[in-house]
mmCIF file with all atom_site columns, C-alpha atoms in Angstrom:
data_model
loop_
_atom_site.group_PDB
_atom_site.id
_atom_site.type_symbol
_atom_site.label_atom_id
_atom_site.label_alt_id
_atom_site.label_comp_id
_atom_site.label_asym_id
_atom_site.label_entity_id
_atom_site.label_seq_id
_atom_site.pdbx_PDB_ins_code
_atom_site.Cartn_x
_atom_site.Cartn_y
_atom_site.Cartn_z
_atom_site.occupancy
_atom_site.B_iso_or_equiv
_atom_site.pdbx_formal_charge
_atom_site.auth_seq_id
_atom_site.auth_comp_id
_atom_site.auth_asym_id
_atom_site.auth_atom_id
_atom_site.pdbx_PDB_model_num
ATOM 1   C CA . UNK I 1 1   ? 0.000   0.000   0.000   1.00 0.00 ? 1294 UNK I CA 1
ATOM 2   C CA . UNK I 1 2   ? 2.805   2.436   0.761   1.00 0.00 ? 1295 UNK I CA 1
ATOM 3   C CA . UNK I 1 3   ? 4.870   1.629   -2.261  1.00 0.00 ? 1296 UNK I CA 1
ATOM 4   C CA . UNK I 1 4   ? 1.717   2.471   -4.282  1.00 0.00 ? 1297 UNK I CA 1
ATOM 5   C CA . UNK I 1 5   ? 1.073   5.746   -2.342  1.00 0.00 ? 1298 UNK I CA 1
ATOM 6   C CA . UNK I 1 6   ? 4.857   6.614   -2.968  1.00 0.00 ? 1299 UNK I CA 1
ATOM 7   C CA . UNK I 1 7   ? 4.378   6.154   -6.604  1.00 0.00 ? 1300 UNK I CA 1
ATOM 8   C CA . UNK I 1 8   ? 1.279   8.321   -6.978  1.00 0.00 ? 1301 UNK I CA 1
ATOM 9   C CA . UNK I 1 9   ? 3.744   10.984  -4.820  1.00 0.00 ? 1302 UNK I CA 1
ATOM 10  C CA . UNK I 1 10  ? 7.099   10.839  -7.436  1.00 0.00 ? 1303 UNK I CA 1
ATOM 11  C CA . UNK I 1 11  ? 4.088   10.692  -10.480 1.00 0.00 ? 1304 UNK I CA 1
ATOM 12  C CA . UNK I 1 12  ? 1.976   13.840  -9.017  1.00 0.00 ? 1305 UNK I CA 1
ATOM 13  C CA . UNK I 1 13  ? 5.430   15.864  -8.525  1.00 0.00 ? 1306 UNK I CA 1
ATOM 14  C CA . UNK I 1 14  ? 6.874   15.024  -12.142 1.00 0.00 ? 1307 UNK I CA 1
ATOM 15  C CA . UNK I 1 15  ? 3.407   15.953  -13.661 1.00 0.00 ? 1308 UNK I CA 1
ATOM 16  C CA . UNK I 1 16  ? 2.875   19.218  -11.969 1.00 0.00 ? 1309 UNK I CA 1
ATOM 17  C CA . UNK I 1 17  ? 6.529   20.281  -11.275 1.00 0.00 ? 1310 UNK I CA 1
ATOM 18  C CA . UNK I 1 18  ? 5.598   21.242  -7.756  1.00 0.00 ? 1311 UNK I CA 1
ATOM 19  C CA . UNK I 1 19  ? 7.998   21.407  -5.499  1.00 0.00 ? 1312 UNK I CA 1
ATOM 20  C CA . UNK I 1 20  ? 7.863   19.325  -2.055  1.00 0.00 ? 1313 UNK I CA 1
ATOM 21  C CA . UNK I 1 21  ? 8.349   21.906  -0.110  1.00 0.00 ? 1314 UNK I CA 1
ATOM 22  C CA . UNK I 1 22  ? 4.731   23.495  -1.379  1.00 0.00 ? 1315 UNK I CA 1
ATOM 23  C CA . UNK I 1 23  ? 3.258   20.213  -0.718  1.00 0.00 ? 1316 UNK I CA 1
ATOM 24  C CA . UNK I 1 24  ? 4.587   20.355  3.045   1.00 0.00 ? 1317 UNK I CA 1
ATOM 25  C CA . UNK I 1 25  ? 3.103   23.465  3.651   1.00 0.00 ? 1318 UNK I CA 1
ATOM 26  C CA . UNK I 1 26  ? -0.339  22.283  1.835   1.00 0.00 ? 1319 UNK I CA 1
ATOM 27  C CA . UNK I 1 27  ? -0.490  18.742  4.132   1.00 0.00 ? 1320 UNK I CA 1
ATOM 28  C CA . UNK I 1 28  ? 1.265   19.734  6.927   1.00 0.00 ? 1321 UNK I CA 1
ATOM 29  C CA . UNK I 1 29  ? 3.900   17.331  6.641   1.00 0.00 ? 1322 UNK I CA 1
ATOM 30  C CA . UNK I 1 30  ? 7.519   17.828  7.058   1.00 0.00 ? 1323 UNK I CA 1
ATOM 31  C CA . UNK I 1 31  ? 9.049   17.965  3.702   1.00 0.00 ? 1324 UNK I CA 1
ATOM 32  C CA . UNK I 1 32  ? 12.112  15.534  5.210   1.00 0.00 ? 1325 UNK I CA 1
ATOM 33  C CA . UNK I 1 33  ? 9.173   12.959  5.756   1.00 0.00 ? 1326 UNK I CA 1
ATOM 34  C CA . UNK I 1 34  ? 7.890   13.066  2.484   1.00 0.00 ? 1327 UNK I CA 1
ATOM 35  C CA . UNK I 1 35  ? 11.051  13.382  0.805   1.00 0.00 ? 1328 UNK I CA 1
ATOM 36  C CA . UNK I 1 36  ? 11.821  9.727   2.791   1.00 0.00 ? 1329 UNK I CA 1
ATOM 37  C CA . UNK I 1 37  ? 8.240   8.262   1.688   1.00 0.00 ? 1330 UNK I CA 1
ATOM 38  C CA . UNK I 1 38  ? 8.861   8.904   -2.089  1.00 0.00 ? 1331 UNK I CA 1
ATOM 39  C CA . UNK I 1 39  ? 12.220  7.096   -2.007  1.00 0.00 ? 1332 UNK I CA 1
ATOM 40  C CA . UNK I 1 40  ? 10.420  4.444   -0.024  1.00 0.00 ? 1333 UNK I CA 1
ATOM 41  C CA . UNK I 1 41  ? 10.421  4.475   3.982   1.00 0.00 ? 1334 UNK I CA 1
ATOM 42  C CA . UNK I 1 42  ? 8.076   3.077   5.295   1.00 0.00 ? 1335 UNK I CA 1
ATOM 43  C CA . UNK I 1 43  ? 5.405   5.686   6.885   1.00 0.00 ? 1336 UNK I CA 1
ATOM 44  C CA . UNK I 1 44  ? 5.701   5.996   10.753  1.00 0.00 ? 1337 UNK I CA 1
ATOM 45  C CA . UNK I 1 45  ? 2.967   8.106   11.029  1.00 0.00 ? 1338 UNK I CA 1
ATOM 46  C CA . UNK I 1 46  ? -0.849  6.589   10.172  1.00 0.00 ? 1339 UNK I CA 1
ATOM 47  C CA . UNK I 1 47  ? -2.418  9.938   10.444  1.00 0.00 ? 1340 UNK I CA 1
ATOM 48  C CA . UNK I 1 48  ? 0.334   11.970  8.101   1.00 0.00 ? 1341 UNK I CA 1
ATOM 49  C CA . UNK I 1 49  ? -0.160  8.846   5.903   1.00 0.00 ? 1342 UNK I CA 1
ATOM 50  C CA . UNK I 1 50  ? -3.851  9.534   5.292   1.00 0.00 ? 1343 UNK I CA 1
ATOM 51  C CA . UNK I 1 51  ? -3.143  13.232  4.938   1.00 0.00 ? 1344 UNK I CA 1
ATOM 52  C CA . UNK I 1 52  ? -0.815  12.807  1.965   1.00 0.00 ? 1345 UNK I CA 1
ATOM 53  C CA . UNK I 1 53  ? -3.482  9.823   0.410   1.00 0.00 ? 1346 UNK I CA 1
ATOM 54  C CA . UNK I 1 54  ? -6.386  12.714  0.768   1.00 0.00 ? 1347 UNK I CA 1
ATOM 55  C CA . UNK I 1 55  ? -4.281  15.239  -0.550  1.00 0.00 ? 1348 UNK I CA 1
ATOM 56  C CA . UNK I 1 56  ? -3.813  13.192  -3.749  1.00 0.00 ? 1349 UNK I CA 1
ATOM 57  C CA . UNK I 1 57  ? -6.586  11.924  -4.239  1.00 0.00 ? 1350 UNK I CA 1
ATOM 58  C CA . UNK I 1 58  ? -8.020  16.137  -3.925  1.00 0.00 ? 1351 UNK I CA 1
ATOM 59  C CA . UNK I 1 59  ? -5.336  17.020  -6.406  1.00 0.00 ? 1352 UNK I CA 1
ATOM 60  C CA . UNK I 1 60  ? -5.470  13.895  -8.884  1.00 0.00 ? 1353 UNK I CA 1
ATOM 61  C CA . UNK I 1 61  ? -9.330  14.557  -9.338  1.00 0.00 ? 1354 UNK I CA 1
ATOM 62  C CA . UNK I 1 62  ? -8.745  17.852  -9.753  1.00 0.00 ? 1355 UNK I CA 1
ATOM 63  C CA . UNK I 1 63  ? -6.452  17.290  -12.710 1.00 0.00 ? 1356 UNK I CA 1
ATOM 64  C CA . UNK I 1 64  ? -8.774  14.949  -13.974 1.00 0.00 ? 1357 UNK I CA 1
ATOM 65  C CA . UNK I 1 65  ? -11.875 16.886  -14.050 1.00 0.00 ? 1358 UNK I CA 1
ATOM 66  C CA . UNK I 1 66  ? -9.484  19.737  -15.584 1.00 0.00 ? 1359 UNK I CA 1
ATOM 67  C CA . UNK I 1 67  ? -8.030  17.651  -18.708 1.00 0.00 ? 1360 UNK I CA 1
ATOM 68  C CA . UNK I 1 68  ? -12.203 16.970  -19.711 1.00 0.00 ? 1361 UNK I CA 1
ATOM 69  C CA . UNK I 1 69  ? -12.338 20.506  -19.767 1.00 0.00 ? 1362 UNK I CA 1
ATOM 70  C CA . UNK I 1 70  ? -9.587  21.078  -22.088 1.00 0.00 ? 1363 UNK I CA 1
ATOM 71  C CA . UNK I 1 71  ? -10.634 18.101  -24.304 1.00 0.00 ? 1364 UNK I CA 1
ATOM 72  C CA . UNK I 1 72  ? -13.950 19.858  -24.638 1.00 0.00 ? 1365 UNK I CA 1
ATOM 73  C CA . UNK I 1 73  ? -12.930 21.083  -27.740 1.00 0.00 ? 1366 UNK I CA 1
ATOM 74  C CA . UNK I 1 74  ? -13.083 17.560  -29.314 1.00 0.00 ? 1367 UNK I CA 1
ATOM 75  C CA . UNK I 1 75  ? -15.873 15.304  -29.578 1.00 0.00 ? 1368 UNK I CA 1
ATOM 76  C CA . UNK I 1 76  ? -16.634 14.651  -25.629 1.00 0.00 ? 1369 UNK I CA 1
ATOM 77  C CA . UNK I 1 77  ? -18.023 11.338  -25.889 1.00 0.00 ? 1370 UNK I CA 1
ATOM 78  C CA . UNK I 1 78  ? -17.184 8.102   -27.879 1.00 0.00 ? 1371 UNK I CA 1
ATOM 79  C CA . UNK I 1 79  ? -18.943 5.339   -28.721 1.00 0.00 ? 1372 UNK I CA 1
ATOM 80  C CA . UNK I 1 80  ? -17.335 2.672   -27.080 1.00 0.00 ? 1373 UNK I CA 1
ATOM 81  C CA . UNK I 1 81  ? -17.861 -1.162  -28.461 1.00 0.00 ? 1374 UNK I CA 1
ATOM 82  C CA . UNK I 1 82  ? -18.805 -3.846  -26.031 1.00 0.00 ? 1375 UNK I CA 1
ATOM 83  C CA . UNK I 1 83  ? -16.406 -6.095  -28.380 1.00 0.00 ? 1376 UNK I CA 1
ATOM 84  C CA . UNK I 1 84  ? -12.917 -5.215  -26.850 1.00 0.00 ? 1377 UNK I CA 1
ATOM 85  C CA . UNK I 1 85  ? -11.686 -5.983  -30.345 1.00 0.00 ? 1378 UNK I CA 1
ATOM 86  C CA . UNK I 1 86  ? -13.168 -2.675  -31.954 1.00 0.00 ? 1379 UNK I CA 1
ATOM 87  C CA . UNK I 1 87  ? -11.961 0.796   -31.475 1.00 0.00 ? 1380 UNK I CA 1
ATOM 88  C CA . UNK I 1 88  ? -13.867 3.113   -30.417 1.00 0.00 ? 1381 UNK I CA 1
ATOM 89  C CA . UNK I 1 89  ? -14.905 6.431   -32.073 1.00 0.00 ? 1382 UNK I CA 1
ATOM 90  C CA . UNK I 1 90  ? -15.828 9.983   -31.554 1.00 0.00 ? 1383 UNK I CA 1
ATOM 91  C CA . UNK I 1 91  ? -19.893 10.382  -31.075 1.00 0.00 ? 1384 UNK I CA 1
ATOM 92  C CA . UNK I 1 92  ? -19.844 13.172  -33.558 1.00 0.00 ? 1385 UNK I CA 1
ATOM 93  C CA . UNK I 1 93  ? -23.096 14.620  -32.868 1.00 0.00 ? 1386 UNK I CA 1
ATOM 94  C CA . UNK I 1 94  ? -23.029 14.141  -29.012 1.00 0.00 ? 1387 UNK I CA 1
ATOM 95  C CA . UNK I 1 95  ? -26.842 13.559  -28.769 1.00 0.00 ? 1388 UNK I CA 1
ATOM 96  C CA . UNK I 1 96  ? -26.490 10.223  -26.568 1.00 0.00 ? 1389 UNK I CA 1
ATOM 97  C CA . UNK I 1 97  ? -25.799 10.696  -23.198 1.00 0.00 ? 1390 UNK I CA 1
ATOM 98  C CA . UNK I 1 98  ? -22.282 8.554   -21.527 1.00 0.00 ? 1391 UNK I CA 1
ATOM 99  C CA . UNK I 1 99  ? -24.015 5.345   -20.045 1.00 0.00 ? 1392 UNK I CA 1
ATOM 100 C CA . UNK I 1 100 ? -26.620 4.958   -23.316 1.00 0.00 ? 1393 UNK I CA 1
ATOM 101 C CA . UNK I 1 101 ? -26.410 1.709   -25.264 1.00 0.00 ? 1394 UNK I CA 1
ATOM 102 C CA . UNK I 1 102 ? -26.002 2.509   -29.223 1.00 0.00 ? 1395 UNK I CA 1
ATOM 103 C CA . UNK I 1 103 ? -25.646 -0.068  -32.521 1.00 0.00 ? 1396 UNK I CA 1
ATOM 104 C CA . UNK I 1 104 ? -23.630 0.614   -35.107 1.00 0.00 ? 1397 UNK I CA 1
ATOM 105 C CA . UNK I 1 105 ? -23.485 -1.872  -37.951 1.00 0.00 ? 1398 UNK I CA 1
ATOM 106 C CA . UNK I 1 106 ? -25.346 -3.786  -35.474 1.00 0.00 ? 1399 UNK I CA 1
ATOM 107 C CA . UNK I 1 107 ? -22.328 -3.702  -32.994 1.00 0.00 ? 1400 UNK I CA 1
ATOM 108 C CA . UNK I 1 108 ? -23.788 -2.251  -29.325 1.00 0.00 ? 1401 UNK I CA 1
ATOM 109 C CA . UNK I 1 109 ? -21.772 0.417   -28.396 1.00 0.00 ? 1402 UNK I CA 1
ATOM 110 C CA . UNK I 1 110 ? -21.447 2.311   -24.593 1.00 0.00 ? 1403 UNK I CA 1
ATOM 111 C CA . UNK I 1 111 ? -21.994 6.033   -24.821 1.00 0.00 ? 1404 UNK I CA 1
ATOM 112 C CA . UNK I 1 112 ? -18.735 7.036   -22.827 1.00 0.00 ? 1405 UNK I CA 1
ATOM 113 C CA . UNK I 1 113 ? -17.225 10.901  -21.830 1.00 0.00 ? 1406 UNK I CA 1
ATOM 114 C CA . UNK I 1 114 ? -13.752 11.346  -23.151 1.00 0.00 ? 1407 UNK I CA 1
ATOM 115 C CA . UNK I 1 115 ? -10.704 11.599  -20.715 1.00 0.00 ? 1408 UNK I CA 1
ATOM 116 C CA . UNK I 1 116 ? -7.458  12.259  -21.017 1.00 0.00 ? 1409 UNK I CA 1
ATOM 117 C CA . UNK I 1 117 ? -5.543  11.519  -17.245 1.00 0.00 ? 1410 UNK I CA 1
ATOM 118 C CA . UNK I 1 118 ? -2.438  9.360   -18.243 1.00 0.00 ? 1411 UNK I CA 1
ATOM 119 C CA . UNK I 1 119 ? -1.754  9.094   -14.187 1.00 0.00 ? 1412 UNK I CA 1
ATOM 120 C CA . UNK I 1 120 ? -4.872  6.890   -14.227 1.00 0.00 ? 1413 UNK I CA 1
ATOM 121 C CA . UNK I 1 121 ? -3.343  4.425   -16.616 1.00 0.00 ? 1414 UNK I CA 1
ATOM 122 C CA . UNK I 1 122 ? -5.479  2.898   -19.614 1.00 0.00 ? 1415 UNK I CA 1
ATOM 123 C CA . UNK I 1 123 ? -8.842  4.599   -19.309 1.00 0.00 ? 1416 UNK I CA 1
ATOM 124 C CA . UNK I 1 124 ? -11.259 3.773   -22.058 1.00 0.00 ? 1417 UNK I CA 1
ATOM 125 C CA . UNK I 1 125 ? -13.748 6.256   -20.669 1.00 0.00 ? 1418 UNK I CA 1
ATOM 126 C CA . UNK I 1 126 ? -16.170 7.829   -17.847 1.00 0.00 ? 1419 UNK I CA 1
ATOM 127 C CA . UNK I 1 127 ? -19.366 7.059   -17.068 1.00 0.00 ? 1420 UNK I CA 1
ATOM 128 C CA . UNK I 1 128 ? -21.528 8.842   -14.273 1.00 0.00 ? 1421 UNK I CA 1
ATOM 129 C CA . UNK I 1 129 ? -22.888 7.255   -11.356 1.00 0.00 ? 1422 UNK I CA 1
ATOM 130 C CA . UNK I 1 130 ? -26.958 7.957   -10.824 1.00 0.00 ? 1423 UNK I CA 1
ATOM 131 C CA . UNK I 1 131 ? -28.370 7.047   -7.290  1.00 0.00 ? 1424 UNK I CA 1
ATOM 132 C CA . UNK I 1 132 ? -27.086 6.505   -4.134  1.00 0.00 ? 1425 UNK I CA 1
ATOM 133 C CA . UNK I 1 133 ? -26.439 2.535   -4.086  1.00 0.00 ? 1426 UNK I CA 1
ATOM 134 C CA . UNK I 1 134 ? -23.073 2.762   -4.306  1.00 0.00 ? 1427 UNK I CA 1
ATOM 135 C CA . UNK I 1 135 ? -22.503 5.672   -1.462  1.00 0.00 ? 1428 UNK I CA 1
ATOM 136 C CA . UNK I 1 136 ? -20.285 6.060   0.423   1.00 0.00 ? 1429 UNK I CA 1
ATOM 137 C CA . UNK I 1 137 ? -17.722 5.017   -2.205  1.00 0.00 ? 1430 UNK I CA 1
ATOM 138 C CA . UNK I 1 138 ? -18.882 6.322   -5.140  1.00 0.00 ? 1431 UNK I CA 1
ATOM 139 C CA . UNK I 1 139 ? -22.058 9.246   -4.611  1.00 0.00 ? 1432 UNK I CA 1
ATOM 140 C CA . UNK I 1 140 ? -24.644 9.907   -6.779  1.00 0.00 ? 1433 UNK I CA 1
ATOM 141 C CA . UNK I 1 141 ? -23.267 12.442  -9.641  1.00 0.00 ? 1434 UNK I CA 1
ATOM 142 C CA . UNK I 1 142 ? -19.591 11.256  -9.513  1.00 0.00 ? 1435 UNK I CA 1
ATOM 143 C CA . UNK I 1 143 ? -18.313 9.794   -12.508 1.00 0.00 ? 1436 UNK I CA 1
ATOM 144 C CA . UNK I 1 144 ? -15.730 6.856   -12.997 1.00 0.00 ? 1437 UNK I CA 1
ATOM 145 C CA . UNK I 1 145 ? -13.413 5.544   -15.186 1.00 0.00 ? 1438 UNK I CA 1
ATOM 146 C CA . UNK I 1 146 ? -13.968 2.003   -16.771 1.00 0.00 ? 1439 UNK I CA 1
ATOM 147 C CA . UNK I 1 147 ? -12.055 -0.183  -18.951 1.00 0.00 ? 1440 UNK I CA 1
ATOM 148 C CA . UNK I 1 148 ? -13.060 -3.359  -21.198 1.00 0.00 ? 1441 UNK I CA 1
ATOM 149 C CA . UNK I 1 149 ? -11.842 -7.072  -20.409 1.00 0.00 ? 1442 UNK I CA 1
ATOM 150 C CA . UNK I 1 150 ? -10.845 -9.090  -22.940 1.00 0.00 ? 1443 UNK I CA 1
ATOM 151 C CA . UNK I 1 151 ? -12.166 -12.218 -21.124 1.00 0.00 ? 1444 UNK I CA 1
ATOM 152 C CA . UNK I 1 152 ? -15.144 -10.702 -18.665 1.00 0.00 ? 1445 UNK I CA 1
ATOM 153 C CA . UNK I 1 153 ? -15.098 -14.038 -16.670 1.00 0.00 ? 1446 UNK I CA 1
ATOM 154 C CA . UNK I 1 154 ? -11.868 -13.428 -15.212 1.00 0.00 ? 1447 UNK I CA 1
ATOM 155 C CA . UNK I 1 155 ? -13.066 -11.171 -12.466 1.00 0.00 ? 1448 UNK I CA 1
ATOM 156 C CA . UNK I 1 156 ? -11.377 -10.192 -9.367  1.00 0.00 ? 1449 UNK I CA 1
ATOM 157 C CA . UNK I 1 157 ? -14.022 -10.960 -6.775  1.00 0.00 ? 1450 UNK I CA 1
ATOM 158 C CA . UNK I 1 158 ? -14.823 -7.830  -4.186  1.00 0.00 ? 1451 UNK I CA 1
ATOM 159 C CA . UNK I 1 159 ? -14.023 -5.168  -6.895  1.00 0.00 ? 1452 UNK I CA 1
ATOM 160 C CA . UNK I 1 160 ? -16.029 -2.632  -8.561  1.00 0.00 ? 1453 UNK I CA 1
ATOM 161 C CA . UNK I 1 161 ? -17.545 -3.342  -12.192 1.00 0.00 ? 1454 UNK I CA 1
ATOM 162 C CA . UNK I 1 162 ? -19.963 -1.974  -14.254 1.00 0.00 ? 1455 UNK I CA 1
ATOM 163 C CA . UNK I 1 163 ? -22.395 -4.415  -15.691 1.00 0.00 ? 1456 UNK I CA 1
ATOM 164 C CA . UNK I 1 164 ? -24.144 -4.476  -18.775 1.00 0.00 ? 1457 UNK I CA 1
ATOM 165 C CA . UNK I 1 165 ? -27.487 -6.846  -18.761 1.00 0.00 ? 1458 UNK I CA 1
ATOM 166 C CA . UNK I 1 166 ? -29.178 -8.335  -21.667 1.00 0.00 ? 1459 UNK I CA 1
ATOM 167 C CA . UNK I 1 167 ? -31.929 -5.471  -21.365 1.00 0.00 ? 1460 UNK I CA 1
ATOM 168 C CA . UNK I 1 168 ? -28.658 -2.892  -22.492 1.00 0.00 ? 1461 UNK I CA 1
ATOM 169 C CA . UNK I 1 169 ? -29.155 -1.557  -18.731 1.00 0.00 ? 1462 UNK I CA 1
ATOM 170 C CA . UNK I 1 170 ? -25.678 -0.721  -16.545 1.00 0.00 ? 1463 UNK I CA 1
ATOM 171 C CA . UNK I 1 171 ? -25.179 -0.995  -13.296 1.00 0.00 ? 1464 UNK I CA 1
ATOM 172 C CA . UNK I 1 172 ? -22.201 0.043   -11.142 1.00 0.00 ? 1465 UNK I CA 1
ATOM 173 C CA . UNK I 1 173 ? -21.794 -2.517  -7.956  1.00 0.00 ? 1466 UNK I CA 1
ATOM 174 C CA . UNK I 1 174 ? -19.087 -4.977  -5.991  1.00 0.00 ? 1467 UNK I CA 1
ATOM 175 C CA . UNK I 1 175 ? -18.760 -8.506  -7.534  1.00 0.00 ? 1468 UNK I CA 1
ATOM 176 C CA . UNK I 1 176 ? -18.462 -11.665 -6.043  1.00 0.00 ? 1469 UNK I CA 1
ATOM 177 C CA . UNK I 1 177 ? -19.241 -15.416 -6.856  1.00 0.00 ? 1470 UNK I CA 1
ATOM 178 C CA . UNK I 1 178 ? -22.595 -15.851 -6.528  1.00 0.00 ? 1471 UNK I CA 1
ATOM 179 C CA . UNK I 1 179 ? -24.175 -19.492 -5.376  1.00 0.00 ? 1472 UNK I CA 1
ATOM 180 C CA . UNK I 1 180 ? -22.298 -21.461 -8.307  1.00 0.00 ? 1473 UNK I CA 1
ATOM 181 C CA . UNK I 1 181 ? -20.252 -20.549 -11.378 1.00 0.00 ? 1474 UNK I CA 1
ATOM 182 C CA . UNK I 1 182 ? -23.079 -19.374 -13.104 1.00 0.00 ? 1475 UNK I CA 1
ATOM 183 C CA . UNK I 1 183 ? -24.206 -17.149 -11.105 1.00 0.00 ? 1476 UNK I CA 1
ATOM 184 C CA . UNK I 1 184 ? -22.541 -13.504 -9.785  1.00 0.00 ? 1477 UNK I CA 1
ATOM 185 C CA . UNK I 1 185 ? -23.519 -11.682 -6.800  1.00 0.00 ? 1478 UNK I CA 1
ATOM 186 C CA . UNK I 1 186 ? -23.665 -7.884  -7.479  1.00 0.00 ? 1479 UNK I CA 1
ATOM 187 C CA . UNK I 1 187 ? -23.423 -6.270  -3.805  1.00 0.00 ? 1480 UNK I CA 1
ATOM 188 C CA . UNK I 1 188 ? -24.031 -1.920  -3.204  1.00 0.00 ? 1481 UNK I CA 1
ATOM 189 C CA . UNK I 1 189 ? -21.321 0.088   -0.902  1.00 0.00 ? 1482 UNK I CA 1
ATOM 190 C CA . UNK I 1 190 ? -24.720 1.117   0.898   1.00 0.00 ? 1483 UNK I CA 1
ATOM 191 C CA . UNK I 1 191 ? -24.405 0.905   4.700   1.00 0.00 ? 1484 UNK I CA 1
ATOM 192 C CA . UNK I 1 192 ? -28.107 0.091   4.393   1.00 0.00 ? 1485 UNK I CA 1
ATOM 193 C CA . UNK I 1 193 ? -28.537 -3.248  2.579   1.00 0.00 ? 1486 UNK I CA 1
ATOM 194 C CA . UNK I 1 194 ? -32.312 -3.644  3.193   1.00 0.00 ? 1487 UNK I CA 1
ATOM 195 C CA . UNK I 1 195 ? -32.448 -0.533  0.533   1.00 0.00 ? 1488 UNK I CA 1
ATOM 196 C CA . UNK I 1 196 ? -30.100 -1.316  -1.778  1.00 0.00 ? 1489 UNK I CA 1
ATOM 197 C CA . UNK I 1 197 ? -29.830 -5.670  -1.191  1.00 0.00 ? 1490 UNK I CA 1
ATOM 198 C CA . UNK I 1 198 ? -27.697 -7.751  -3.108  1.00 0.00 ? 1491 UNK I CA 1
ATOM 199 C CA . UNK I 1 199 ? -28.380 -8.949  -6.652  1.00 0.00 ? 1492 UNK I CA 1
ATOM 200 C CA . UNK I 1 200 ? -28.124 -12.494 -8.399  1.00 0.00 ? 1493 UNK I CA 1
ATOM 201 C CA . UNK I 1 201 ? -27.420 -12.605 -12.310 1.00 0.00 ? 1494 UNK I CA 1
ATOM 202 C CA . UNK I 1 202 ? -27.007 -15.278 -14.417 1.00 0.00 ? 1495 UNK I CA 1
ATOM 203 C CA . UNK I 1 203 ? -24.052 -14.811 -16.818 1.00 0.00 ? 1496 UNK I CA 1
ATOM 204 C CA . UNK I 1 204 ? -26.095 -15.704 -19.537 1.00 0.00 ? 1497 UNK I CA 1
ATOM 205 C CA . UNK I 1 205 ? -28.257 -12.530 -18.208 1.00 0.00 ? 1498 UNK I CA 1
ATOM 206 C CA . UNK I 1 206 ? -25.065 -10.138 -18.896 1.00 0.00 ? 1499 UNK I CA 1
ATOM 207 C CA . UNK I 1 207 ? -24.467 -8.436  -21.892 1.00 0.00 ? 1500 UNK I CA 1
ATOM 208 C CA . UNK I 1 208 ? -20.920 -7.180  -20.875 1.00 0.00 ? 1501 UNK I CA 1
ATOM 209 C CA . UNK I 1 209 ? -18.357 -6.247  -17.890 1.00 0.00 ? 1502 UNK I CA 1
ATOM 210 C CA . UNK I 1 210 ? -16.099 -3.938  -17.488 1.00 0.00 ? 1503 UNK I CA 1
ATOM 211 C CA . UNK I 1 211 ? -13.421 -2.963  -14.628 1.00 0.00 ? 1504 UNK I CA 1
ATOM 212 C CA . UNK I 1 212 ? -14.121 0.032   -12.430 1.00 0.00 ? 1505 UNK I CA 1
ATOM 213 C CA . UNK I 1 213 ? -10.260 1.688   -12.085 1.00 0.00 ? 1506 UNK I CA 1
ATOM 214 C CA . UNK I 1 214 ? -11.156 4.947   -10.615 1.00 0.00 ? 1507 UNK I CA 1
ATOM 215 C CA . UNK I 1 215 ? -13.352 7.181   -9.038  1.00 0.00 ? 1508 UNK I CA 1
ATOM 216 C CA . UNK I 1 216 ? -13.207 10.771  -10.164 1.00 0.00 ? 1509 UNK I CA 1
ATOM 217 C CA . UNK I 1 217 ? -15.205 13.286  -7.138  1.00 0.00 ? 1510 UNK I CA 1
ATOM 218 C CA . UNK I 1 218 ? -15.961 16.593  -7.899  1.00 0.00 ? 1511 UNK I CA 1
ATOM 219 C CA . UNK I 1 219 ? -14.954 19.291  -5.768  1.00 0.00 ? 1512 UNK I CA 1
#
């Protein structure tokens, strides 16, 4: 977890060319600390350790929702095949709305927004959560970045996906095995799971899967 944290530190700095003093002052944390956790010391301190995480995840969301704004100029969605095998393309006349299920010479295709956040890694594009099912984790209006699988039964189990049923309808939840191998269990982040209670699908009922890699929050 550390090693991953101190990564996302070295990657934030080279990107924005600030200097770790600045980002002392901004978390509160000695710059001779942080200058030890990017070249890999182990953090001492739990609390400064979930200071610099909060502060990252702030400023990496921030650059996020900043590089859709400067790719507004260009098509903001694309129409993303469900067949990880075809590229996807600009939706030139932006009249479908990211999450809508198109066909194109009778290919399905997900209505996606465009973004362009190389820290992120492969992103093949942002879709926006509706409803409050997956809360705390990921709130109603926030949007997240998904990617396609080239084999959608290989599935980590207690991860985020967005599914795709065979009625073209998505759904962002946490998947496990559900009672055999036919079967998945699709479980909210909702505290309360009397509202928002788990959900069995047949994998002959889904129409497509793909990876949830990040949440991006608006400030």
């Amino acid at each position: 977890m550390h090693q991953n944290l101190a990564q996302r530190l070295k990657n934030f700095r080279e990107r924005t060319k600030i200097k770790m003093p600045a980002i002392a002052i901004l978390t509160g944390i000695a710059k001779e600390t942080l200058y030890k956790w990017e070249k890999g010391t182990k953090p001492s301190d739990i609390n400064d350790y979930f200071r610099l995480k909060a502060y990252l995840d702030k400023m990496e969301n921030k650059i996020a929702e900043e590089q859709l704004e400067q790719a507004s100029q260009k098509p903001a969605t694309l129409r993303l095949p469900l067949n990880p095998n075809l590229l996807p393309a600009p939706q030139t006349d932006g009249k479908a709305a990211s999450g809508t299920i198109l066909f194109h010479d009778n290919e399905p295709e997900l209505i996606v927004d465009r973004i362009n956040a190389p820290f992120l890694g492969p992103v093949d594009g942002v879709i926006e959560v509706t409803g409050e099912s997956m809360a705390p984790t990921f709130a109603n209006g926030c949007r997240v970045g998904i990617i396609r699988l080239n084999n959608s039964r290989i599935l980590n189990w207690g991860l985020h996906y967005y599914i795709i049923d065979k009625n073209w309808q998505g759904i962002v939840r946490r998947v496990y095995q559900g009672n055999n191998n036919s079967t998945l269990l699709l479980v909210s982040d909702h505290p309360n799971q009397e509202l928002f209670p788990p959900i069995h699908r047949e994998w002959d009922q889904i129409e497509a899967v793909f990876k949830i890699i990040a949440g991006i929050l608006r400030y």
